Short mmCIF file of C-alpha atoms and ligand atoms in Angstrom, two decimals:
data_model
loop_
_atom_site.label_atom_id
_atom_site.label_comp_id
_atom_site.label_asym_id
_atom_site.label_seq_id
_atom_site.Cartn_x
_atom_site.Cartn_y
_atom_site.Cartn_z
CA UNK Z 946 -34.94 -24.04 -45.92
CA UNK Z 947 -37.28 -22.69 -42.94
CA UNK Z 948 -36.61 -18.85 -42.38
CA UNK Z 949 -37.10 -19.33 -38.74
CA UNK Z 950 -34.72 -22.27 -37.88
CA UNK Z 951 -32.33 -22.90 -35.42
CA UNK Z 952 -28.73 -24.37 -36.34
CA UNK Z 953 -28.65 -26.22 -32.92
CA UNK Z 954 -26.49 -29.45 -33.57
CA UNK Z 955 -25.99 -31.08 -30.14
CA UNK Z 956 -24.53 -30.39 -26.54
CA UNK Z 957 -20.85 -30.36 -25.63
CA UNK Z 958 -19.42 -30.46 -21.93
CA UNK Z 959 -17.05 -27.37 -21.28
CA UNK Z 960 -14.87 -29.61 -19.42
CA UNK Z 961 -14.08 -33.07 -21.08
CA UNK Z 962 -15.63 -32.76 -24.22
CA UNK Z 963 -18.17 -35.22 -24.14
CA UNK Z 964 -21.28 -34.98 -26.64
CA UNK Z 965 -25.01 -35.30 -25.89
CA UNK Z 966 -27.96 -35.32 -28.14
CA UNK Z 967 -29.87 -32.18 -27.97
CA UNK Z 968 -33.04 -33.65 -28.64
CA UNK Z 969 -33.24 -35.30 -25.12
CA UNK Z 970 -33.25 -33.46 -22.04
CA UNK Z 971 -30.13 -33.18 -20.52
CA UNK Z 972 -28.74 -31.39 -16.99
CA UNK Z 973 -25.01 -31.78 -16.26
CA UNK Z 974 -22.29 -33.90 -18.07
CA UNK Z 975 -21.55 -37.33 -16.43
CA UNK Z 976 -18.18 -35.56 -15.37
CA UNK Z 977 -20.41 -33.43 -13.39
CA UNK Z 978 -19.59 -30.38 -15.44
CA UNK Z 979 -21.29 -27.74 -17.66
CA UNK Z 980 -22.93 -28.41 -20.70
CA UNK Z 981 -23.06 -26.08 -23.70
CA UNK Z 982 -25.20 -25.84 -26.73
CA UNK Z 983 -23.53 -25.82 -30.00
CA UNK Z 984 -24.64 -24.84 -33.41
CA UNK Z 985 -23.63 -25.25 -36.91
CA UNK Z 986 -22.44 -21.38 -37.40
CA UNK Z 987 -21.97 -22.15 -41.31
CA UNK Z 988 -25.80 -22.58 -41.28
CA UNK Z 989 -26.54 -19.87 -39.38
CA UNK Z 990 -24.62 -17.72 -41.54
CA UNK Z 991 -26.69 -18.37 -44.52
CA UNK Z 992 -29.62 -16.17 -42.77
CA UNK Z 993 -27.98 -14.01 -40.18
CA UNK Z 994 -26.57 -10.68 -41.92
CA UNK Z 995 -26.60 -7.18 -40.67
CA UNK Z 996 -29.40 -6.42 -43.40
CA UNK Z 997 -31.35 -9.66 -42.48
CA UNK Z 998 -31.88 -9.05 -38.58
CA UNK Z 999 -32.71 -5.26 -39.16
CA UNK Z 1000 -36.44 -5.98 -39.28
CA UNK Z 1001 -36.59 -8.80 -36.63
CA UNK Z 1002 -38.44 -9.09 -33.09
CA UNK Z 1003 -36.87 -7.27 -30.14
CA UNK Z 1004 -36.37 -9.96 -27.70
CA UNK Z 1005 -34.35 -12.93 -27.10
CA UNK Z 1006 -35.28 -14.84 -30.09
CA UNK Z 1007 -33.85 -12.18 -32.46
CA UNK Z 1008 -30.99 -14.53 -33.35
CA UNK Z 1009 -33.08 -17.46 -33.58
CA UNK Z 1010 -30.39 -19.39 -35.65
CA UNK Z 1011 -28.21 -19.52 -32.78
CA UNK Z 1012 -30.80 -19.86 -29.97
CA UNK Z 1013 -31.73 -23.56 -29.10
CA UNK Z 1014 -35.50 -23.78 -29.65
CA UNK Z 1015 -36.59 -25.58 -33.09
CA UNK Z 1016 -39.91 -24.40 -33.74
CA UNK Z 1017 -41.44 -20.87 -33.71
CA UNK Z 1018 -44.57 -21.82 -31.68
CA UNK Z 1019 -42.05 -22.85 -28.68
CA UNK Z 1020 -40.43 -19.51 -28.55
CA UNK Z 1021 -42.51 -18.12 -25.77
CA UNK Z 1022 -41.79 -14.49 -24.72
CA UNK Z 1023 -43.05 -11.99 -22.16
CA UNK Z 1024 -41.05 -9.45 -23.96
CA UNK Z 1025 -37.78 -10.03 -22.05
CA UNK Z 1026 -34.35 -8.56 -23.56
CA UNK Z 1027 -33.63 -5.51 -25.83
CA UNK Z 1028 -33.00 -3.40 -22.43
CA UNK Z 1029 -31.58 -0.13 -22.97
CA UNK Z 1030 -28.11 0.96 -22.65
CA UNK Z 1031 -28.04 4.04 -20.81
CA UNK Z 1032 -25.26 6.52 -20.71
CA UNK Z 1033 -24.77 8.13 -17.07
CA UNK Z 1034 -22.74 11.34 -17.75
CA UNK Z 1035 -23.38 12.78 -14.19
CA UNK Z 1036 -21.77 9.83 -12.29
CA UNK Z 1037 -19.35 9.58 -15.10
CA UNK Z 1038 -18.13 12.80 -14.62
CA UNK Z 1039 -17.91 12.57 -10.73
CA UNK Z 1040 -15.60 9.49 -11.53
CA UNK Z 1041 -13.88 10.92 -14.37
CA UNK Z 1042 -14.98 7.98 -16.66
CA UNK Z 1043 -16.20 9.44 -19.90
CA UNK Z 1044 -17.94 6.65 -21.43
CA UNK Z 1045 -19.87 5.18 -18.59
CA UNK Z 1046 -23.16 3.07 -19.55
CA UNK Z 1047 -25.73 1.04 -17.71
CA UNK Z 1048 -27.14 -1.83 -19.56
CA UNK Z 1049 -30.61 -1.56 -17.62
CA UNK Z 1050 -31.61 -4.94 -17.08
CA UNK Z 1051 -34.40 -4.08 -14.31
CA UNK Z 1052 -36.84 -3.28 -16.93
CA UNK Z 1053 -37.15 -7.25 -17.96
CA UNK Z 1054 -40.25 -9.00 -16.78
CA UNK Z 1055 -40.23 -9.66 -13.20
CA UNK Z 1056 -37.57 -6.94 -12.83
CA UNK Z 1057 -34.45 -8.79 -13.38
CA UNK Z 1058 -32.32 -10.47 -16.10
CA UNK Z 1059 -33.07 -13.73 -14.74
CA UNK Z 1060 -36.17 -13.50 -17.29
CA UNK Z 1061 -33.73 -14.15 -20.46
CA UNK Z 1062 -32.18 -17.28 -19.05
CA UNK Z 1063 -35.75 -18.72 -17.77
CA UNK Z 1064 -37.23 -17.99 -21.01
CA UNK Z 1065 -34.98 -19.87 -23.10
CA UNK Z 1066 -34.65 -23.14 -20.36
CA UNK Z 1067 -38.48 -22.95 -19.90
CA UNK Z 1068 -39.29 -22.81 -24.06
CA UNK Z 1069 -36.63 -25.50 -24.74
CA UNK Z 1070 -37.70 -27.87 -22.21
CA UNK Z 1071 -41.41 -27.28 -23.24
CA UNK Z 1072 -40.35 -28.30 -26.59
CA UNK Z 1073 -38.90 -31.34 -25.08
CA UNK Z 1074 -42.10 -32.37 -23.35
CA UNK Z 1075 -41.21 -31.00 -19.73
CA UNK Z 1076 -44.36 -29.69 -17.98
CA UNK Z 1077 -43.35 -29.53 -14.46
CA UNK Z 1078 -40.27 -27.43 -13.19
CA UNK Z 1079 -38.02 -27.38 -10.02
CA UNK Z 1080 -35.42 -24.55 -9.15
CA UNK Z 1081 -33.43 -23.43 -6.22
CA UNK Z 1082 -33.40 -19.69 -6.14
CA UNK Z 1083 -31.93 -16.52 -4.27
CA UNK Z 1084 -35.08 -15.29 -5.41
CA UNK Z 1085 -35.01 -13.59 -8.92
CA UNK Z 1086 -34.67 -16.61 -10.73
CA UNK Z 1087 -37.51 -18.20 -8.76
CA UNK Z 1088 -39.63 -15.58 -9.91
CA UNK Z 1089 -38.71 -15.58 -13.38
CA UNK Z 1090 -39.38 -19.07 -13.50
CA UNK Z 1091 -42.84 -18.71 -12.16
CA UNK Z 1092 -43.48 -16.05 -14.90
CA UNK Z 1093 -42.97 -18.28 -17.70
CA UNK Z 1094 -44.40 -21.30 -16.09
CA UNK Z 1095 -47.60 -18.97 -15.65
CA UNK Z 1096 -47.16 -18.06 -19.28
CA UNK Z 1097 -46.85 -22.09 -20.81
CA UNK Z 1098 -49.33 -23.13 -17.99
CA UNK Z 1099 -46.72 -25.23 -16.51
CA UNK Z 1100 -46.09 -25.84 -12.96
CA UNK Z 1101 -43.10 -24.34 -10.96
CA UNK Z 1102 -41.60 -25.53 -7.70
CA UNK Z 1103 -39.40 -22.92 -6.20
CA UNK Z 1104 -36.90 -23.60 -3.35
CA UNK Z 1105 -35.53 -20.71 -1.60
CA UNK Z 1106 -33.81 -19.18 1.67
CA UNK Z 1107 -36.47 -18.18 4.23
CA UNK Z 1108 -34.76 -14.65 4.23
CA UNK Z 1109 -35.27 -13.77 0.60
CA UNK Z 1110 -36.38 -10.43 -0.01
CA UNK Z 1111 -40.02 -10.20 1.10
CA UNK Z 1112 -41.25 -8.70 -2.20
CA UNK Z 1113 -39.78 -11.39 -4.20
CA UNK Z 1114 -41.47 -14.17 -2.17
CA UNK Z 1115 -44.68 -12.21 -2.70
CA UNK Z 1116 -44.18 -11.97 -6.20
CA UNK Z 1117 -43.60 -16.03 -6.64
CA UNK Z 1118 -46.87 -16.47 -4.84
CA UNK Z 1119 -48.64 -14.36 -6.80
CA UNK Z 1120 -47.44 -15.69 -9.83
CA UNK Z 1121 -49.09 -19.05 -8.85
CA UNK Z 1122 -45.82 -20.85 -8.08
CA UNK Z 1123 -45.64 -23.65 -5.37
CA UNK Z 1124 -43.09 -22.03 -3.07
CA UNK Z 1125 -41.14 -23.65 -0.16
CA UNK Z 1126 -38.75 -21.94 2.08
CA UNK Z 1127 -35.59 -23.45 3.37
CA UNK Z 1128 -33.78 -22.95 6.62
CA UNK Z 1129 -30.39 -22.01 4.79
CA UNK Z 1130 -28.84 -20.80 1.57
CA UNK Z 1131 -29.17 -21.38 -2.05
CA UNK Z 1132 -26.96 -24.32 -1.95
CA UNK Z 1133 -29.04 -26.08 0.86
CA UNK Z 1134 -32.11 -25.04 -1.45
CA UNK Z 1135 -30.30 -26.66 -4.23
CA UNK Z 1136 -29.81 -30.01 -2.42
CA UNK Z 1137 -33.35 -30.29 -1.70
CA UNK Z 1138 -34.20 -29.16 -5.07
CA UNK Z 1139 -32.30 -32.04 -6.71
CA UNK Z 1140 -33.73 -34.76 -4.17
CA UNK Z 1141 -37.35 -33.45 -5.13
CA UNK Z 1142 -36.44 -33.41 -8.69
CA UNK Z 1143 -35.56 -37.29 -8.80
CA UNK Z 1144 -38.26 -37.99 -6.79
CA UNK Z 1145 -41.14 -36.47 -8.86
CA UNK Z 1146 -39.35 -36.30 -12.39
CA UNK Z 1147 -39.44 -32.43 -12.27
CA UNK Z 1148 -36.68 -30.94 -14.44
CA UNK Z 1149 -34.29 -29.00 -12.55
CA UNK Z 1150 -33.48 -25.65 -14.00
CA UNK Z 1151 -30.47 -24.71 -11.54
CA UNK Z 1152 -28.10 -21.96 -12.94
CA UNK Z 1153 -25.93 -24.11 -15.38
CA UNK Z 1154 -26.96 -27.37 -14.40
CA UNK Z 1155 -29.14 -27.36 -17.55
CA UNK Z 1156 -27.75 -25.96 -20.93
CA UNK Z 1157 -30.20 -23.39 -21.77
CA UNK Z 1158 -30.29 -20.53 -19.51
CA UNK Z 1159 -26.74 -19.40 -20.45
CA UNK Z 1160 -28.25 -19.32 -23.81
CA UNK Z 1161 -30.67 -16.92 -22.60
CA UNK Z 1162 -28.02 -14.65 -21.28
CA UNK Z 1163 -25.88 -15.03 -24.16
CA UNK Z 1164 -28.47 -12.55 -25.65
CA UNK Z 1165 -26.89 -9.77 -23.41
CA UNK Z 1166 -23.79 -10.23 -25.45
CA UNK Z 1167 -25.64 -10.00 -28.92
CA UNK Z 1168 -27.38 -7.07 -27.83
CA UNK Z 1169 -24.22 -5.27 -26.53
CA UNK Z 1170 -22.60 -6.17 -29.69
CA UNK Z 1171 -25.32 -4.49 -31.63
CA UNK Z 1172 -25.85 -1.40 -29.30
CA UNK Z 1173 -22.20 -0.78 -29.87
CA UNK Z 1174 -22.48 -0.91 -33.44
CA UNK Z 1175 -20.41 -4.01 -33.46
CA UNK Z 1176 -17.71 -3.04 -31.72
CA UNK Z 1177 -17.56 -4.63 -28.36
CA UNK Z 1178 -17.12 -2.13 -25.38
CA UNK Z 1179 -13.71 -2.09 -23.70
CA UNK Z 1180 -14.92 -3.22 -20.10
CA UNK Z 1181 -18.03 -4.93 -19.07
CA UNK Z 1182 -18.44 -5.27 -14.89
CA UNK Z 1183 -20.86 -7.89 -13.68
CA UNK Z 1184 -22.05 -8.65 -10.51
CA UNK Z 1185 -21.44 -12.31 -10.21
CA UNK Z 1186 -23.31 -15.23 -8.31
CA UNK Z 1187 -23.49 -18.06 -10.39
CA UNK Z 1188 -21.78 -16.58 -13.36
CA UNK Z 1189 -24.35 -17.07 -16.00
CA UNK Z 1190 -23.82 -13.83 -17.58
CA UNK Z 1191 -20.29 -13.80 -17.85
CA UNK Z 1192 -20.38 -17.20 -19.09
CA UNK Z 1193 -23.32 -16.56 -21.73
CA UNK Z 1194 -21.60 -13.22 -23.01
CA UNK Z 1195 -18.35 -14.68 -23.53
CA UNK Z 1196 -19.90 -17.78 -25.65
CA UNK Z 1197 -21.86 -14.88 -27.76
CA UNK Z 1198 -18.72 -13.17 -28.71
CA UNK Z 1199 -17.35 -16.34 -29.96
CA UNK Z 1200 -20.22 -16.97 -32.13
CA UNK Z 1201 -20.42 -13.59 -33.25
CA UNK Z 1202 -16.80 -13.43 -34.29
CA UNK Z 1203 -17.60 -16.88 -36.15
CA UNK Z 1204 -20.44 -15.34 -37.75
CA UNK Z 1205 -17.92 -12.55 -39.13
CA UNK Z 1206 -19.92 -9.95 -37.26
CA UNK Z 1207 -17.30 -8.94 -34.86
CA UNK Z 1208 -13.37 -8.95 -34.81
CA UNK Z 1209 -11.18 -10.81 -32.18
CA UNK Z 1210 -11.51 -7.94 -29.90
CA UNK Z 1211 -12.73 -8.75 -26.36
CA UNK Z 1212 -13.94 -6.69 -23.51
CA UNK Z 1213 -12.03 -6.93 -20.11
CA UNK Z 1214 -14.93 -8.94 -17.96
CA UNK Z 1215 -14.71 -7.81 -14.25
CA UNK Z 1216 -16.67 -9.50 -11.88
CA UNK Z 1217 -18.03 -7.88 -8.82
CA UNK Z 1218 -18.94 -9.81 -5.27
CA UNK Z 1219 -19.90 -8.68 -1.84
CA UNK Z 1220 -16.95 -8.85 1.04
CA UNK Z 1221 -19.86 -11.17 2.70
CA UNK Z 1222 -19.55 -13.62 0.06
CA UNK Z 1223 -16.72 -13.51 -2.39
CA UNK Z 1224 -15.69 -16.99 -3.23
CA UNK Z 1225 -14.72 -16.02 -6.95
CA UNK Z 1226 -12.71 -12.92 -6.01
CA UNK Z 1227 -10.76 -14.92 -3.69
CA UNK Z 1228 -10.05 -17.75 -6.20
CA UNK Z 1229 -9.02 -15.17 -8.75
CA UNK Z 1230 -6.37 -13.47 -6.52
CA UNK Z 1231 -5.23 -16.70 -5.09
CA UNK Z 1232 -4.61 -17.79 -8.56
CA UNK Z 1233 -6.83 -20.91 -8.50
CA UNK Z 1234 -8.69 -22.74 -11.21
CA UNK Z 1235 -11.74 -23.23 -8.90
CA UNK Z 1236 -13.31 -21.43 -5.91
CA UNK Z 1237 -13.73 -22.85 -2.49
CA UNK Z 1238 -17.13 -22.96 -0.41
CA UNK Z 1239 -17.78 -19.32 1.28
CA UNK Z 1240 -18.64 -20.21 4.75
CA UNK Z 1241 -21.37 -18.00 6.47
CA UNK Z 1242 -22.24 -15.95 3.34
CA UNK Z 1243 -24.05 -12.78 4.13
CA UNK Z 1244 -25.06 -9.78 2.18
CA UNK Z 1245 -27.98 -7.54 0.99
CA UNK Z 1246 -27.20 -8.52 -2.23
CA UNK Z 1247 -29.29 -11.69 -2.40
CA UNK Z 1248 -28.26 -12.76 -5.78
CA UNK Z 1249 -24.75 -12.60 -5.13
CA UNK Z 1250 -25.07 -14.59 -1.84
CA UNK Z 1251 -23.86 -17.85 -3.60
CA UNK Z 1252 -21.19 -19.42 -1.74
CA UNK Z 1253 -20.15 -22.14 -4.51
CA UNK Z 1254 -20.97 -21.73 -7.93
CA UNK Z 1255 -20.98 -25.21 -10.26
CA UNK Z 1256 -19.14 -23.09 -13.16
CA UNK Z 1257 -16.38 -21.45 -11.18
CA UNK Z 1258 -13.99 -22.82 -13.28
CA UNK Z 1259 -15.48 -21.27 -16.37
CA UNK Z 1260 -15.80 -17.89 -14.67
CA UNK Z 1261 -12.33 -17.84 -13.50
CA UNK Z 1262 -10.97 -18.73 -16.77
CA UNK Z 1263 -12.92 -15.93 -18.75
CA UNK Z 1264 -11.71 -13.41 -16.25
CA UNK Z 1265 -8.18 -14.27 -16.87
CA UNK Z 1266 -8.50 -14.84 -20.72
CA UNK Z 1267 -10.31 -11.49 -21.21
CA UNK Z 1268 -7.23 -9.65 -19.13
CA UNK Z 1269 -10.00 -8.73 -16.28
CA UNK Z 1270 -10.09 -9.03 -12.79
CA UNK Z 1271 -12.37 -9.67 -9.86
CA UNK Z 1272 -13.10 -7.13 -6.97
CA UNK Z 1273 -15.28 -7.25 -3.65
CA UNK Z 1274 -17.29 -4.22 -2.08
CA UNK Z 1275 -19.20 -4.07 1.21
CA UNK Z 1276 -22.71 -3.69 1.71
CA UNK Z 1277 -22.53 -0.03 3.11
CA UNK Z 1278 -21.06 1.20 -0.16
CA UNK Z 1279 -23.65 -0.86 -2.06
CA UNK Z 1280 -26.38 0.92 -0.20
CA UNK Z 1281 -24.69 4.41 -0.77
CA UNK Z 1282 -24.26 3.45 -4.52
CA UNK Z 1283 -28.04 2.54 -5.06
CA UNK Z 1284 -28.63 5.82 -3.74
CA UNK Z 1285 -26.22 7.76 -5.36
CA UNK Z 1286 -27.25 6.26 -8.81
CA UNK Z 1287 -30.61 6.76 -8.13
CA UNK Z 1288 -30.21 10.71 -7.54
CA UNK Z 1289 -27.70 11.30 -10.03
CA UNK Z 1290 -29.13 9.36 -12.88
CA UNK Z 1291 -32.60 8.76 -12.32
CA UNK Z 1292 -32.10 4.69 -12.33
CA UNK Z 1293 -33.26 2.83 -9.16
CA UNK Z 1294 -31.07 -0.64 -9.16
CA UNK Z 1295 -31.28 -3.58 -6.91
CA UNK Z 1296 -28.13 -4.11 -4.23
CA UNK Z 1297 -26.59 -6.36 -6.86
CA UNK Z 1298 -26.52 -4.40 -9.68
CA UNK Z 1299 -25.38 -1.14 -7.62
CA UNK Z 1300 -22.44 -3.45 -6.73
CA UNK Z 1301 -21.16 -2.89 -10.14
CA UNK Z 1302 -21.35 1.06 -9.46
CA UNK Z 1303 -19.67 0.73 -5.81
CA UNK Z 1304 -16.89 -1.10 -7.65
CA UNK Z 1305 -15.93 1.86 -9.93
CA UNK Z 1306 -14.15 4.07 -7.71
CA UNK Z 1307 -11.78 1.35 -6.47
CA UNK Z 1308 -11.15 -0.15 -9.92
CA UNK Z 1309 -10.20 3.38 -11.37
CA UNK Z 1310 -7.87 3.79 -8.46
CA UNK Z 1311 -6.17 0.68 -9.43
CA UNK Z 1312 -5.80 1.44 -12.92
CA UNK Z 1313 -8.30 -1.22 -13.95
CA UNK Z 1314 -10.32 0.96 -15.78
CA UNK Z 1315 -9.50 4.08 -17.71
CA UNK Z 1316 -11.23 7.48 -18.43
CA UNK Z 1317 -11.79 7.12 -22.10
CA UNK Z 1318 -12.94 3.40 -22.54
CA UNK Z 1319 -16.57 2.42 -23.11
CA UNK Z 1320 -17.25 0.78 -19.63
CA UNK Z 1321 -20.66 -1.27 -19.20
CA UNK Z 1322 -21.94 -2.04 -16.05
CA UNK Z 1323 -24.86 -4.47 -15.74
CA UNK Z 1324 -27.85 -3.29 -13.96
CA UNK Z 1325 -28.88 -6.87 -13.39
CA UNK Z 1326 -32.29 -6.01 -11.40
CA UNK Z 1327 -34.79 -3.52 -10.41
CA UNK Z 1328 -34.68 -1.53 -7.27
CA UNK Z 1329 -38.24 -2.10 -7.13
CA UNK Z 1330 -37.72 -5.90 -6.03
CA UNK Z 1331 -36.15 -4.76 -2.70
CA UNK Z 1332 -38.48 -1.84 -1.44
CA UNK Z 1333 -37.30 -2.55 2.20
CA UNK Z 1334 -33.58 -1.60 1.46
CA UNK Z 1335 -34.99 1.79 0.25
CA UNK Z 1336 -37.00 2.33 3.20
CA UNK Z 1337 -34.23 1.72 5.60
CA UNK Z 1338 -31.74 4.51 4.44
C1 PLP K 2492 -28.79 -13.80 -10.06
C2 PLP K 2492 -28.38 -12.33 -9.85
C3 PLP K 2492 -27.39 -12.11 -10.16
C4 PLP K 2492 -26.11 -12.86 -10.36
O1 PLP K 2492 -26.05 -13.43 -11.70
P1 PLP K 2492 -25.41 -14.75 -12.06
O2 PLP K 2492 -25.39 -14.91 -13.64
O3 PLP K 2492 -26.16 -15.87 -11.22
O4 PLP K 2492 -23.95 -14.44 -11.61
C5 PLP K 2492 -26.87 -10.57 -10.29
N1 PLP K 2492 -27.85 -9.91 -9.95
C6 PLP K 2492 -29.08 -10.34 -9.89
C7 PLP K 2492 -30.24 -9.02 -9.51
C8 PLP K 2492 -29.54 -11.32 -9.74
O5 PLP K 2492 -30.73 -11.52 -9.63
#
């Protein structure tokens, strides 16, 4: 058997269970819901073991058996993934949290964890023949797509709100993508992107509207398991927009258990949103299975300004299954947390990422996190992507 094989078998709808051929390009299921990549885990088991992965590449292709790309030459990389898990003891001491960690995703190419998802999606679509992409974005996903489009010498069309953080706009332009500024939010950009995709036969890589960005994000879960020596942490706190990371990591944990690498123990999954846009938090506390559209969304955390998420039903299900929760924090607290983390731990995170730090006090007060638990906050983006927020302290 080819040592570098993938055990991808087909795609399956996360809602109705309908199956699709993974040798063809797919977006959503005909029922409008999210498609997942399915693997032959028994086959993957033949080559995945603690010993066999030891000397492998440190990027998102480390567990290539449970990643979707079939041929090694299509596993593109800019060095995404394998970000450090950094203990933050100073802040931990203040909050009486003895085992507090940041997974520092700001060290990824283009400064955010979006590079994991777009690396996987672009690589797989390239393998299936795509040479022109379109994406609606709050900023970081557009930057990541632009970088992988440059790497693969394909074309990227990026639609984003005209008030996207300035540096990210510059970044996308510099990476050579075609950029379109939209009067509205990411949901408005999404509508235009969809029309343009149909008109020009561009491939739409919107969050969870194709199956493979979630596979890229899944690698955060694989890495956490390995970094914690195959026993998952007690709590994962995640700044939630479209929810790809929560969904991807949850899928990773199931696959790792099936592979025999971890037990059935799962972390509590906690979503953090901004009070200016918190549809998931609202739906969670109202006991709903789906979220309502959030009107007049506004927050300095651009990546959390997602008034409607296509995978809301999956995010809510995972939060409940994991015995987790959802919480919102205001922009001022987010900003204070950015500076606090910078000054007390030496890490500059973006507003989205700092929202997780901002939530710690309240979560502790409510008894949702405990002093001796292993707690991981997701530092999803680098503070360098939003210079204007630091300048206006
Ligand atoms: C996109 C983004 C998020 C939200 O991620 P989802 O997986 O869409 O929920 C959080 N932080 C940053 C920095 C982002 O760019």
